[in-house]
Amino acid sequence: MRLRWLVPTVYIIFLMLPIYWLINMSFKTTNEILGGFSLYPRNFTTASYVEILTNPVWYNGYLSSISYVVINTVISVTVALPAAYAFSRYRFLGDKHLFFWLLTNRMAPPAVFALPFYQLYSAINLFDTPWAVALAHCLFNIPLAVWILEGFMSGVPKEIDETAYIDGYSWPRFFVKIFMPLIASGIGVTAFFCFMFSWVEMLLAKSLTAVAAKPIAAVMTRTASTSGYELGLLAAAGVLTIIPGALVIYFVRNYIAKGFALGRV
Amino acid sequence: MFDLSWMAWTWQTATFFAVIALLLAGMTAWEFVRPGGAPRDGVLGLHTTRGDRLFISLLGSAYIHLAWLGLIGPNLWWALALSIVYAVLVFRFV
Amino acid sequence: MNKTLNNRAWFMVLPVLLLVAFNAIIPLMTVVNYSVQETFGNNLFFFEGFKWYEQVLTSSRFHASLTRQIIFTLVILAIEIPLGVAVALAMPRSGPWVPVCLVLMALPLLIPWNVVGAMWNIFALPDIGLLGYVINAIGIDYNFTRQPGSAWFTVVLMDVWHWTSLVVLLAYAGLRSIPDAYYQAARIDSASAWSVFRYIQLPKMRRVLTIAVLLRFIDSFMIYTEPFVLTGGGPGNTTTFLSIDLVKAALGEFNLGIAAAMSVIYFLMTLLACWCFYTLMTRGDEQ
């Protein structure tokens, strides 16, 4: 039993190996990459990163990724808050079926929706804007947000609502002043998961953008195919897409387990 | 308004969705007249209300149609008949 | 919790309803419309009845990708669930290492899916990738762009790398909800590690594990980006799963009718899975 720590350690090493390899590649010159196998960069270079951070094609991809992810997170959490409150506090006509229908959208394969989404967002003139991707990602992020928030809200005793109403609070004032601070960590976890799923999803993000709003990860694969096989650039762009996720996860590390504990991802 | 020609409506699919919408409206009306959804534990050990039974009927019918197309042939009237029998059984026993 | 009957709660749900309906119902109706028609472009459509459905359901290509999809999903579940539970059991229950472990483990979950594919491509290349180089160096012929076996091995390993952490985090959260008193009682009874697992830990994890199995089932059932970037569905069609096949039919070959019929069938399959999931879960809540 004293060797128990080995299991997570080996597992984490396995997780880190491909990431290390990506970082390794990103600091190599193209010649060295194509020259053969090496465990670490012999001619250490930051040229790939300089190229990405100075070429507007690259950093605009970065900016558009972040803008649609942020728009989506804000929309999802904002509309999900009152809905989750309704599901956690009230019975109403068709509530269970509505909840189930919302969940089916979290489970539906994006590939089914890719083609009509292209038509739909072209028809309303949003194609190739961050708004198209942000709204499309609502398909699975809103149900997710409602689901997670409902779990957190059910943990708050109902007496708190009733006391506030007796004290003369109106519903909006009660919700913003009393209720939201009580579930602040829940809102944080929800925002984290919305951010995460919008950040990693690529099929819809790619099919709803062409030039102006192309996400960084899509710029990456396109560049890889048009300008020869520039593995160094590709790797550097990959490393840069990992960083926002790593930052976010660091800030919410203490809440993650709690969010997962509700089992609602 | 927006150009909707890309949706490529046909009267057949429009009828199909209208029927679904009418079924949902009917269920809502039924719920207003007799609230509660008549919950019970059916033969499968599932706790169902009317809405659940409608869902099970519709999903099952879709699968009956697909199975008929894949295994037997393109004459779907029999599949439709079978689906209606199935739906009646679901509403009666499940 | 005792809920009060209040039909005005509908107004609170309305924004969610409108946004999701806009994204879900309009496209779904469009797919159904396309699935019964033939098109030659320019929004000219001809009614075809159930022809496409019949073609899809009887085509060997669809059967092949469906079989591949089911095998892939089963393999993934058979590896990821036990592995995830094992890692969660071996994790320290408290202490300074816990947040470090959690952050490092969650990292793969936050990488964009096509970066995951590209990363594994670089990692597994036979000549310059660490994995490919090492496997070849120990004398096994390995090339995931040419050999179906290697391609499958790489895709499965990639998915294990990508998603096992989700199972670990869920199982770990379940384990942490067990009060210390249970373990103390087990120690007094000098229960074996196996019986602690069988009678204390496993029952407590039942609910989260149900969720883990079903999430992994459903997400692996709609996997697209990672294997597409890694292998492009090849060599040949050997790693063409349902979503890849669907996108190929829709965008590659522009077979709108077939793609739409496939979409409807695919959607019905996930709907059934989702219903089983929901029923299992709500039953767990009632007990």
XYZ file of C-alpha atoms in Angstrom, chain A residues 3-252:
250
model
C 3.517 2.365 -3.268
C 0.024 3.685 -3.873
C 1.301 7.107 -4.925
C 2.864 5.414 -7.950
C -0.494 4.977 -9.698
C -1.450 8.673 -9.957
C 2.174 9.592 -10.617
C 2.524 7.223 -13.565
C -0.870 8.347 -14.846
C 0.115 12.015 -14.674
C 3.423 11.303 -16.429
C 1.428 9.601 -19.189
C -0.770 12.714 -19.427
C 2.215 15.047 -19.594
C 4.226 13.192 -22.253
C 2.296 14.373 -25.352
C 2.160 17.894 -23.916
C 5.911 17.836 -23.333
C 6.416 16.663 -26.896
C 4.333 19.545 -28.214
C 6.349 22.073 -26.191
C 9.569 20.411 -27.298
C 8.570 20.710 -30.965
C 7.536 24.332 -30.570
C 11.088 25.375 -29.633
C 12.788 23.547 -32.500
C 13.685 24.927 -35.908
C 11.979 23.355 -38.928
C 15.273 21.871 -40.044
C 15.836 20.180 -36.758
C 12.310 18.763 -36.671
C 12.636 17.257 -40.128
C 16.247 16.256 -39.454
C 15.305 13.472 -37.112
C 14.360 12.366 -33.626
C 15.607 14.298 -30.595
C 14.338 14.375 -27.025
C 14.936 18.101 -26.474
C 15.572 21.092 -28.778
C 19.279 21.272 -29.681
C 18.984 24.649 -31.442
C 16.615 26.353 -29.057
C 14.518 28.970 -30.893
C 11.489 31.088 -30.120
C 10.960 32.011 -33.783
C 7.617 30.159 -33.953
C 6.204 32.126 -31.033
C 7.473 35.428 -32.428
C 5.793 34.620 -35.754
C 2.461 33.870 -34.076
C 2.469 36.910 -31.812
C 3.391 39.346 -34.618
C 1.366 37.952 -37.529
C -2.227 39.272 -37.430
C -3.644 36.110 -39.046
C -2.500 34.207 -35.981
C -3.278 36.587 -33.157
C -6.648 37.562 -34.622
C -7.563 33.891 -34.480
C -6.676 34.012 -30.826
C -8.805 37.103 -30.216
C -11.850 35.726 -32.024
C -11.658 32.444 -30.096
C -11.607 34.304 -26.824
C -14.377 36.690 -27.849
C -16.895 33.985 -28.802
C -16.057 31.942 -25.717
C -16.617 34.942 -23.441
C -19.849 36.003 -25.182
C -21.148 32.458 -24.949
C -20.266 32.084 -21.264
C -21.971 35.366 -20.376
C -25.154 34.542 -22.340
C -25.347 30.975 -21.042
C -24.933 31.842 -17.382
C -27.250 34.876 -17.553
C -30.226 33.089 -19.075
C -29.605 29.887 -17.135
C -29.781 31.584 -13.713
C -33.538 32.315 -13.605
C -34.351 29.059 -15.405
C -32.370 26.991 -12.932
C -34.119 28.843 -10.109
C -37.484 27.945 -11.610
C -36.521 24.279 -11.933
C -35.159 24.080 -8.403
C -38.052 25.883 -6.654
C -41.260 25.365 -8.604
C -43.376 22.710 -10.191
C -44.934 23.860 -13.430
C -46.634 22.430 -16.467
C -44.269 20.118 -18.327
C -41.256 20.897 -16.146
C -39.777 17.391 -16.200
C -40.177 17.028 -19.951
C -38.710 20.449 -20.539
C -35.690 19.529 -18.430
C -35.271 16.286 -20.340
C -35.546 18.084 -23.669
C -32.849 20.531 -22.571
C -30.575 17.619 -21.674
C -31.055 15.927 -25.043
C -29.460 18.988 -26.585
C -26.349 18.522 -24.460
C -26.201 14.966 -25.792
C -26.982 15.575 -29.466
C -24.039 15.159 -31.853
C -22.874 18.533 -33.266
C -22.264 16.817 -36.611
C -26.044 16.536 -37.023
C -26.422 20.297 -36.662
C -23.366 21.522 -38.572
C -24.991 21.805 -41.996
C -28.312 23.450 -41.048
C -26.419 25.779 -38.707
C -24.419 27.052 -41.635
C -27.656 27.777 -43.528
C -29.406 29.237 -40.490
C -26.663 31.644 -39.515
C -26.093 32.677 -43.134
C -29.803 33.453 -43.402
C -29.703 35.807 -40.413
C -26.425 37.410 -41.583
C -24.348 36.325 -38.642
C -22.136 33.879 -40.516
C -18.404 34.428 -39.879
C -18.925 36.560 -36.776
C -18.099 35.561 -33.186
C -21.825 35.925 -32.434
C -22.701 32.979 -34.660
C -20.368 30.633 -32.802
C -21.353 32.059 -29.410
C -25.069 31.514 -30.126
C -24.510 28.078 -31.653
C -22.576 26.913 -28.616
C -25.597 27.859 -26.501
C -27.112 24.649 -27.870
C -25.147 22.539 -25.409
C -23.872 25.126 -22.913
C -27.247 26.482 -21.765
C -28.586 23.021 -20.866
C -25.319 22.301 -19.096
C -25.474 25.592 -17.174
C -29.093 24.995 -16.142
C -28.201 21.488 -15.012
C -25.212 22.488 -12.875
C -26.875 25.585 -11.397
C -30.023 23.682 -10.526
C -27.878 21.319 -8.451
C -26.286 24.167 -6.522
C -29.595 25.997 -6.013
C -31.326 22.899 -4.651
C -28.712 22.906 -1.906
C -29.928 26.309 -0.636
C -32.800 25.936 1.850
C -36.095 27.380 0.726
C -36.634 29.158 4.042
C -34.116 31.770 2.893
C -36.373 32.749 -0.024
C -39.428 32.917 2.208
C -37.731 35.032 4.866
C -36.590 37.496 2.215
C -40.121 37.834 0.793
C -41.485 38.465 4.295
C -38.830 41.151 4.747
C -40.293 42.859 1.698
C -37.748 42.004 -0.937
C -38.997 41.889 -4.516
C -37.975 38.818 -6.476
C -35.276 40.484 -8.648
C -33.763 42.270 -5.661
C -33.793 39.108 -3.565
C -32.221 37.130 -6.404
C -29.348 39.536 -7.031
C -28.683 40.715 -3.465
C -29.206 37.551 -1.444
C -29.463 34.462 -3.608
C -26.638 34.969 -6.090
C -23.982 35.581 -3.408
C -25.102 32.330 -1.736
C -24.397 30.291 -4.852
C -21.379 32.311 -5.998
C -19.125 29.266 -6.131
C -21.776 27.450 -8.158
C -21.878 30.300 -10.651
C -18.087 30.122 -10.853
C -18.102 26.395 -11.556
C -20.822 26.847 -14.167
C -18.915 29.610 -15.929
C -15.841 27.411 -15.896
C -17.622 24.531 -17.612
C -19.253 26.822 -20.181
C -15.862 28.328 -20.915
C -14.317 24.895 -21.215
C -16.856 23.359 -23.581
C -17.007 26.417 -25.784
C -13.206 26.606 -25.905
C -12.667 22.976 -26.895
C -15.534 22.554 -29.389
C -14.300 22.859 -32.962
C -16.729 21.294 -35.429
C -19.367 24.028 -35.110
C -16.820 26.797 -34.527
C -15.080 25.862 -37.749
C -18.161 25.442 -39.913
C -19.659 28.769 -38.785
C -16.599 30.887 -39.620
C -14.665 31.547 -42.808
C -12.063 34.297 -42.545
C -12.875 37.103 -40.139
C -13.841 35.106 -37.064
C -11.795 31.959 -37.511
C -10.811 30.423 -34.146
C -7.111 29.982 -33.389
C -7.255 26.200 -33.466
C -8.784 26.295 -36.952
C -6.199 28.802 -38.199
C -3.689 26.295 -36.973
C -4.862 23.361 -39.080
C -5.359 25.554 -42.139
C -1.854 26.974 -41.931
C -0.463 23.516 -41.480
C -1.986 22.391 -44.760
C -1.338 25.486 -46.907
C 2.189 26.493 -46.004
C 3.835 23.109 -46.174
C 4.121 21.172 -43.001
C 5.416 23.704 -40.518
C 5.334 21.565 -37.436
C 7.139 24.107 -35.280
C 4.491 26.785 -35.873
C 1.728 24.251 -35.431
C 3.189 23.109 -32.129
C 3.681 26.666 -30.853
C 0.074 27.542 -31.703
C -1.026 24.377 -29.922
C 0.911 25.331 -26.800
C -0.683 28.779 -26.855
C -4.183 27.260 -26.978
C -3.423 25.227 -23.854
C -2.463 28.275 -21.788
C -5.920 29.901 -21.309
C -7.360 26.558 -20.206
C -4.502 26.002 -17.786
C -4.960 29.485 -16.301
C -8.708 29.063 -15.835
C -8.286 25.648 -14.284
C -5.691 27.010 -11.854
C -8.108 29.665 -10.602
C -10.993 27.280 -10.029
